[in-house]
PDB file of C-alpha atoms in Angstrom:
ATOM      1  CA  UNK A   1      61.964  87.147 102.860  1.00  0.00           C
ATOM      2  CA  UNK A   2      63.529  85.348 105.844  1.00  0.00           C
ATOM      3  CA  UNK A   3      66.765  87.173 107.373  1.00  0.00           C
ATOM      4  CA  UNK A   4      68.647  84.164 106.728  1.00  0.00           C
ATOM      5  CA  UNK A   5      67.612  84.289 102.521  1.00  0.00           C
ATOM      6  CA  UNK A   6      68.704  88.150 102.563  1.00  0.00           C
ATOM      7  CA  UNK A   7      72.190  87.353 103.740  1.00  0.00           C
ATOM      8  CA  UNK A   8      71.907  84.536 101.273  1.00  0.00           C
ATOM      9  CA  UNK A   9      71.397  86.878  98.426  1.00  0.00           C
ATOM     10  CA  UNK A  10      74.045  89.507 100.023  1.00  0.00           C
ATOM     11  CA  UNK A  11      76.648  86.583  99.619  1.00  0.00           C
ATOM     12  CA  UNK A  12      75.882  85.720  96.198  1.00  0.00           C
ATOM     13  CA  UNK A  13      75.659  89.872  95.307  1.00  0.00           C
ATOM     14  CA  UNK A  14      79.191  89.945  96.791  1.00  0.00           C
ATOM     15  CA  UNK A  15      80.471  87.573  94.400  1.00  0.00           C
ATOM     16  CA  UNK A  16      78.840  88.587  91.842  1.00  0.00           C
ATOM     17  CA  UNK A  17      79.687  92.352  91.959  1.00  0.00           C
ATOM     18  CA  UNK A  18      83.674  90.816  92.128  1.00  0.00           C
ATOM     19  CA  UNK A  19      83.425  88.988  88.902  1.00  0.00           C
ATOM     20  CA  UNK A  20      81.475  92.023  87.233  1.00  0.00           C
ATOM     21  CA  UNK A  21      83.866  94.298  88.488  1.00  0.00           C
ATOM     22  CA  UNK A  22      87.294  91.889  87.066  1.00  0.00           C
ATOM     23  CA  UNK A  23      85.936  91.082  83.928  1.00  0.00           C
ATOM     24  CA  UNK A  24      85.658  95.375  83.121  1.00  0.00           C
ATOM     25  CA  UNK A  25      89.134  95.367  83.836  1.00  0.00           C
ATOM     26  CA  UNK A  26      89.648  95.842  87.642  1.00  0.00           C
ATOM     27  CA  UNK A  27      92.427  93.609  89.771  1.00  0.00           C
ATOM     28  CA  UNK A  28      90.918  90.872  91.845  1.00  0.00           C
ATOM     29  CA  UNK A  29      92.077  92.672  95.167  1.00  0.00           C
ATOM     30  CA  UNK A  30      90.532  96.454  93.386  1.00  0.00           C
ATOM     31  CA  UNK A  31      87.343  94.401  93.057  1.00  0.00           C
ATOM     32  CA  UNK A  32      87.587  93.150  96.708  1.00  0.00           C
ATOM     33  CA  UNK A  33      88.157  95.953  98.244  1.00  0.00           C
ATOM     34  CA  UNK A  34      85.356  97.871  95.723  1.00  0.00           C
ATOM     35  CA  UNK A  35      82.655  95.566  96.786  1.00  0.00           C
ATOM     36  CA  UNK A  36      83.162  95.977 100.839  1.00  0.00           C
ATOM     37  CA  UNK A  37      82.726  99.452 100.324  1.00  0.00           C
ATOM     38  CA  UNK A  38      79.543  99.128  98.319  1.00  0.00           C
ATOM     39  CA  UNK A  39      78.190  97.169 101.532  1.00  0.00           C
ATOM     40  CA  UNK A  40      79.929  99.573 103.970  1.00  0.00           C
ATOM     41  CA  UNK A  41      78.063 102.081 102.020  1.00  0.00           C
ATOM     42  CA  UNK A  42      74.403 100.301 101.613  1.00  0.00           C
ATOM     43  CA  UNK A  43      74.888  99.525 105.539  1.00  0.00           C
ATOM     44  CA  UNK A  44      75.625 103.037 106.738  1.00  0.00           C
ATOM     45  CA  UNK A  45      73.044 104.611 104.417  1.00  0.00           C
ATOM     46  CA  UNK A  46      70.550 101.790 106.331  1.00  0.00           C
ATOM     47  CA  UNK A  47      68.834 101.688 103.147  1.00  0.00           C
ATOM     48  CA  UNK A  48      66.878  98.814 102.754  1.00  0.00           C
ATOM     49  CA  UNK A  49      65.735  97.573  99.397  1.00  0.00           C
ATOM     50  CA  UNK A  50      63.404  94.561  98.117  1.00  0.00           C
ATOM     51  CA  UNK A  51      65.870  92.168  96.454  1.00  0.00           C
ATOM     52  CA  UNK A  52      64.540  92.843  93.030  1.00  0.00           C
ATOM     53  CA  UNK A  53      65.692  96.432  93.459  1.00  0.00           C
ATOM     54  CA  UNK A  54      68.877  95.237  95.315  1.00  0.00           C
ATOM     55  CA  UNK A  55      71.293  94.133  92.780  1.00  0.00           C
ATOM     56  CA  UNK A  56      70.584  96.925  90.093  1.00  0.00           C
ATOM     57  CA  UNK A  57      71.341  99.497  92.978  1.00  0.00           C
ATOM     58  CA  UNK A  58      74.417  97.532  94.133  1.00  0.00           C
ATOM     59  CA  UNK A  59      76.055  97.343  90.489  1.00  0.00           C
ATOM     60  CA  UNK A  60      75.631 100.917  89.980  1.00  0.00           C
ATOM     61  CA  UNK A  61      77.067 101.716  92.802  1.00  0.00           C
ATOM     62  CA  UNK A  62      80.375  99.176  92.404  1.00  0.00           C
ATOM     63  CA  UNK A  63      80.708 100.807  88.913  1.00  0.00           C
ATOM     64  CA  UNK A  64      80.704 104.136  89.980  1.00  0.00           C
ATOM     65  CA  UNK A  65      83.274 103.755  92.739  1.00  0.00           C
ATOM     66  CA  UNK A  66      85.274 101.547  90.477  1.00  0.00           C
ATOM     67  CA  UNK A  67      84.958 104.639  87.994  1.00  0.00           C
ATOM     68  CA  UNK A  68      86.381 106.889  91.190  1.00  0.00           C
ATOM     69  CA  UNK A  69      89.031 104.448  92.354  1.00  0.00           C
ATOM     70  CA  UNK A  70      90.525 104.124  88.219  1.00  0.00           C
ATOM     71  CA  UNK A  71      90.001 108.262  88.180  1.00  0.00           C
ATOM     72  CA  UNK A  72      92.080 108.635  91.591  1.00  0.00           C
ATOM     73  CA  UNK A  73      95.016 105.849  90.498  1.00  0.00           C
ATOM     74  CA  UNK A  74      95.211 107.732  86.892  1.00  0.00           C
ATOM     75  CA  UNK A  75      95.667 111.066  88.878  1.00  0.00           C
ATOM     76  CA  UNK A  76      98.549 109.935  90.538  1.00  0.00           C
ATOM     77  CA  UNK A  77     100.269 108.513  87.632  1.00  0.00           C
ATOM     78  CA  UNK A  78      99.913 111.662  86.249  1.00  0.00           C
ATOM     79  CA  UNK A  79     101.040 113.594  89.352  1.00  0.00           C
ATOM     80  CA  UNK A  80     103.863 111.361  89.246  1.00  0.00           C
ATOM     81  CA  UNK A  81     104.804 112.106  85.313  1.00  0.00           C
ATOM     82  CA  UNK A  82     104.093 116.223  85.880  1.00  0.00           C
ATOM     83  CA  UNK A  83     106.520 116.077  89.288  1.00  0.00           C
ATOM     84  CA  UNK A  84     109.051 113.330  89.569  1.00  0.00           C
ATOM     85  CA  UNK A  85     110.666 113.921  86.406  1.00  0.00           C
ATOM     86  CA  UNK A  86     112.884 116.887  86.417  1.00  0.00           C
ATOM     87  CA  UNK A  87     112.840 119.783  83.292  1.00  0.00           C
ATOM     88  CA  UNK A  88     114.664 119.414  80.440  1.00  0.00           C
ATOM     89  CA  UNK A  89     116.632 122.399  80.958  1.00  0.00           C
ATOM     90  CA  UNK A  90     118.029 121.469  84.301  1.00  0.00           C
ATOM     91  CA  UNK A  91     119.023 118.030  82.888  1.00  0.00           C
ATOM     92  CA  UNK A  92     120.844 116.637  80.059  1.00  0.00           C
ATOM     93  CA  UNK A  93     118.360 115.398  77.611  1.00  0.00           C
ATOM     94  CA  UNK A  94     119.912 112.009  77.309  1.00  0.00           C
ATOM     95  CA  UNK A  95     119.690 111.439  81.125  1.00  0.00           C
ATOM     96  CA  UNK A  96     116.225 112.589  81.454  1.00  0.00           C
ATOM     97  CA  UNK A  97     115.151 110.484  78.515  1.00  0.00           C
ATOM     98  CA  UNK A  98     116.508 107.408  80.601  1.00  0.00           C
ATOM     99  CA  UNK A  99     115.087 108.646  83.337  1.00  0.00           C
ATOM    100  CA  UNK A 100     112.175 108.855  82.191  1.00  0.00           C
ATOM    101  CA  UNK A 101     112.242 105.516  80.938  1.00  0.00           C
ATOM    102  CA  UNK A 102     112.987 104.269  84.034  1.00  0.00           C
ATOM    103  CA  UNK A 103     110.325 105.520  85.821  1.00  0.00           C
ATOM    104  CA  UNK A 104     107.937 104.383  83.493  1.00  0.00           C
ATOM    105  CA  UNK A 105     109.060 101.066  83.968  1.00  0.00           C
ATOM    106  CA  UNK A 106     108.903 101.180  87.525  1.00  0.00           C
ATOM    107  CA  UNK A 107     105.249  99.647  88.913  1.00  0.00           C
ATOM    108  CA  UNK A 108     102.672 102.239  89.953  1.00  0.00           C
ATOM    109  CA  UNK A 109     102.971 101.596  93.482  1.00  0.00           C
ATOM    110  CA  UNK A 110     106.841 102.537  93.902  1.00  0.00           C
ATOM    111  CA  UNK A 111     105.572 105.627  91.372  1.00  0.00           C
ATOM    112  CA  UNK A 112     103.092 107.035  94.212  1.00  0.00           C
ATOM    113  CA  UNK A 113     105.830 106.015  96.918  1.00  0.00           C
ATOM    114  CA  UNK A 114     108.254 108.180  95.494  1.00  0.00           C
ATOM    115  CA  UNK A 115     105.482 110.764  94.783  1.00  0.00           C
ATOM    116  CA  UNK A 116     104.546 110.790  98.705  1.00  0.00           C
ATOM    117  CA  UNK A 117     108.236 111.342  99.433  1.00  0.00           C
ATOM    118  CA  UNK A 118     109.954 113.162  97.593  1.00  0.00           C
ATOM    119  CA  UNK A 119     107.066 115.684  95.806  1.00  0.00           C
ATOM    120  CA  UNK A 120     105.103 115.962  98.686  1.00  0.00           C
ATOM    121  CA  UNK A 121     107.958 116.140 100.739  1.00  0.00           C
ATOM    122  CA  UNK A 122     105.929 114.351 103.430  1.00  0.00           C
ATOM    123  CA  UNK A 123     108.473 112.264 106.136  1.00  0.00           C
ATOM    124  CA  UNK A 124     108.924 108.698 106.716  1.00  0.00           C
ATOM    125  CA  UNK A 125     106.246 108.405 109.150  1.00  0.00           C
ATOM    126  CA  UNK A 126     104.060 110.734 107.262  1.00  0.00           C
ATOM    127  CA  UNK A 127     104.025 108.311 104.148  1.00  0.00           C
ATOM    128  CA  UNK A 128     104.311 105.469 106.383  1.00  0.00           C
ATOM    129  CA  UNK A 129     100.512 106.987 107.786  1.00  0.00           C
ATOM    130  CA  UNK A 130      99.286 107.297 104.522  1.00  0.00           C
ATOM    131  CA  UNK A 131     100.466 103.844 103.212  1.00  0.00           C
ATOM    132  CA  UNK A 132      99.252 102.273 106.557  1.00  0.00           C
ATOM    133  CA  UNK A 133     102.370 100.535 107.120  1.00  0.00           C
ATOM    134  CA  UNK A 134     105.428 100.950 109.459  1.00  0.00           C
ATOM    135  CA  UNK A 135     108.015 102.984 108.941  1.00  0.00           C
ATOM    136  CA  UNK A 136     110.646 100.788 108.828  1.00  0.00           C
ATOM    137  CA  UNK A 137     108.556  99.443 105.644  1.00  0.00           C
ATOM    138  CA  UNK A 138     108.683 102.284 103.974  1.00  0.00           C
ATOM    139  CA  UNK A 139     112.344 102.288 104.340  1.00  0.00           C
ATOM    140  CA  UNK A 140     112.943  99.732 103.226  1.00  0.00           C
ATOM    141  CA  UNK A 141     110.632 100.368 100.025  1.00  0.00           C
ATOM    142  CA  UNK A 142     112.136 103.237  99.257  1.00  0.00           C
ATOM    143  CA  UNK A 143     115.655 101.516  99.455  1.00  0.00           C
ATOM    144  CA  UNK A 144     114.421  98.816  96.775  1.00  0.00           C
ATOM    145  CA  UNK A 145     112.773 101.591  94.499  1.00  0.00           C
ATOM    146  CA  UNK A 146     116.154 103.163  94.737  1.00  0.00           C
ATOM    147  CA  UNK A 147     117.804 100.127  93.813  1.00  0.00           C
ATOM    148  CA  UNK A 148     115.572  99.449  91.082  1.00  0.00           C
ATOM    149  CA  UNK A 149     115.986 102.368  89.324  1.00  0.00           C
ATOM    150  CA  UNK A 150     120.185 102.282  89.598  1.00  0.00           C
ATOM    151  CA  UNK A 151     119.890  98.879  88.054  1.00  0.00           C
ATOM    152  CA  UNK A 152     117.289 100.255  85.275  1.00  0.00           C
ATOM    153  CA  UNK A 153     119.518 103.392  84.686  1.00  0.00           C
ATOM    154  CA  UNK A 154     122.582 100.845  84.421  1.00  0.00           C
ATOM    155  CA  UNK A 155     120.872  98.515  82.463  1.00  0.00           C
ATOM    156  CA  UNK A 156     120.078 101.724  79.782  1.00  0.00           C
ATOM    157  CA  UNK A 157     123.524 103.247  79.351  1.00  0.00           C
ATOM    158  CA  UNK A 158     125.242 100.131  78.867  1.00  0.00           C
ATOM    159  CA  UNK A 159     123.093  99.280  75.924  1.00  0.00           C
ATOM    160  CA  UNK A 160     123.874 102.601  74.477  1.00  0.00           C
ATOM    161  CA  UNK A 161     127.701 101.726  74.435  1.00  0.00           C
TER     162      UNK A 161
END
């Protein structure tokens, strides 16, 4: 097979392993990101394999790092529910059942932002390392999570009324 076929056949693998990866449920960008790091990985293991023995390798490998990514995201939701929301003994049960309810509402990614902060007690620049963003970013994130859960919280006691 010519070099030029190969990267032919790469191409259409790449493609491929995105729509395989969607329709089981992963987000167009998960998928993305899922099937550079297949190639990352195929290219710094140098492996090379004839192209019938290519795309069963490469599928097995997107579904088991999909498998890892979905393991790692459902870890953090949890580390989110065990840490962010305070004990009912501390807390009257009526606010911590709307705060609770407000958190769940909130998407995943403000979830792990106020996870990074504020359980892992890790500083602006710290999250802003982990996040690979500035820090003025982050500030500002944290600002509209903050927001977001006053207007939630709001939202929640004046339907109680």
């Amino acid at each position: 097979m010519q070099l030029r076929q190969y990267e032919d056949l790469l191409a259409q693998l790449a493609v491929e392993l995105q729509r395989y990866l969607m329709g089981r449920g992963a987000q167009r960008e998960v998928a993305e990101d899922i099937c550079q790091d297949v190639f990352v990985k195929v290219l710094e293991m140098e492996l090379v394999l004839p192209p019938d023995e290519l795309r069963p390798y490469l599928y097995r490998v997107a579904w088991s790092t999909y498998l890892d990514d979905y393991r790692r995201k459902r870890r953090y939701r949890e580390l989110v529910t065990q840490y962010l929301r305070p004990e009912r003994e501390q807390v009257d049960s009526e606010v911590y059942e709307d705060l609770l309810s407000a958190l769940d509402t909130l998407p995943e990614h403000d979830r792990e932002l106020l996870l990074l902060r504020y359980n892992q007690e890790l500083s602006i620049r710290e999250v802003a390392v982990c996040l690979k963003v500035r820090p003025a970013a982050i500030k500002m994130r944290l600002h509209r999570v903050h927001r977001k859960l006053k207007k939630i919280l709001r939202r929640g006691s004046h339907g109680r009324k």
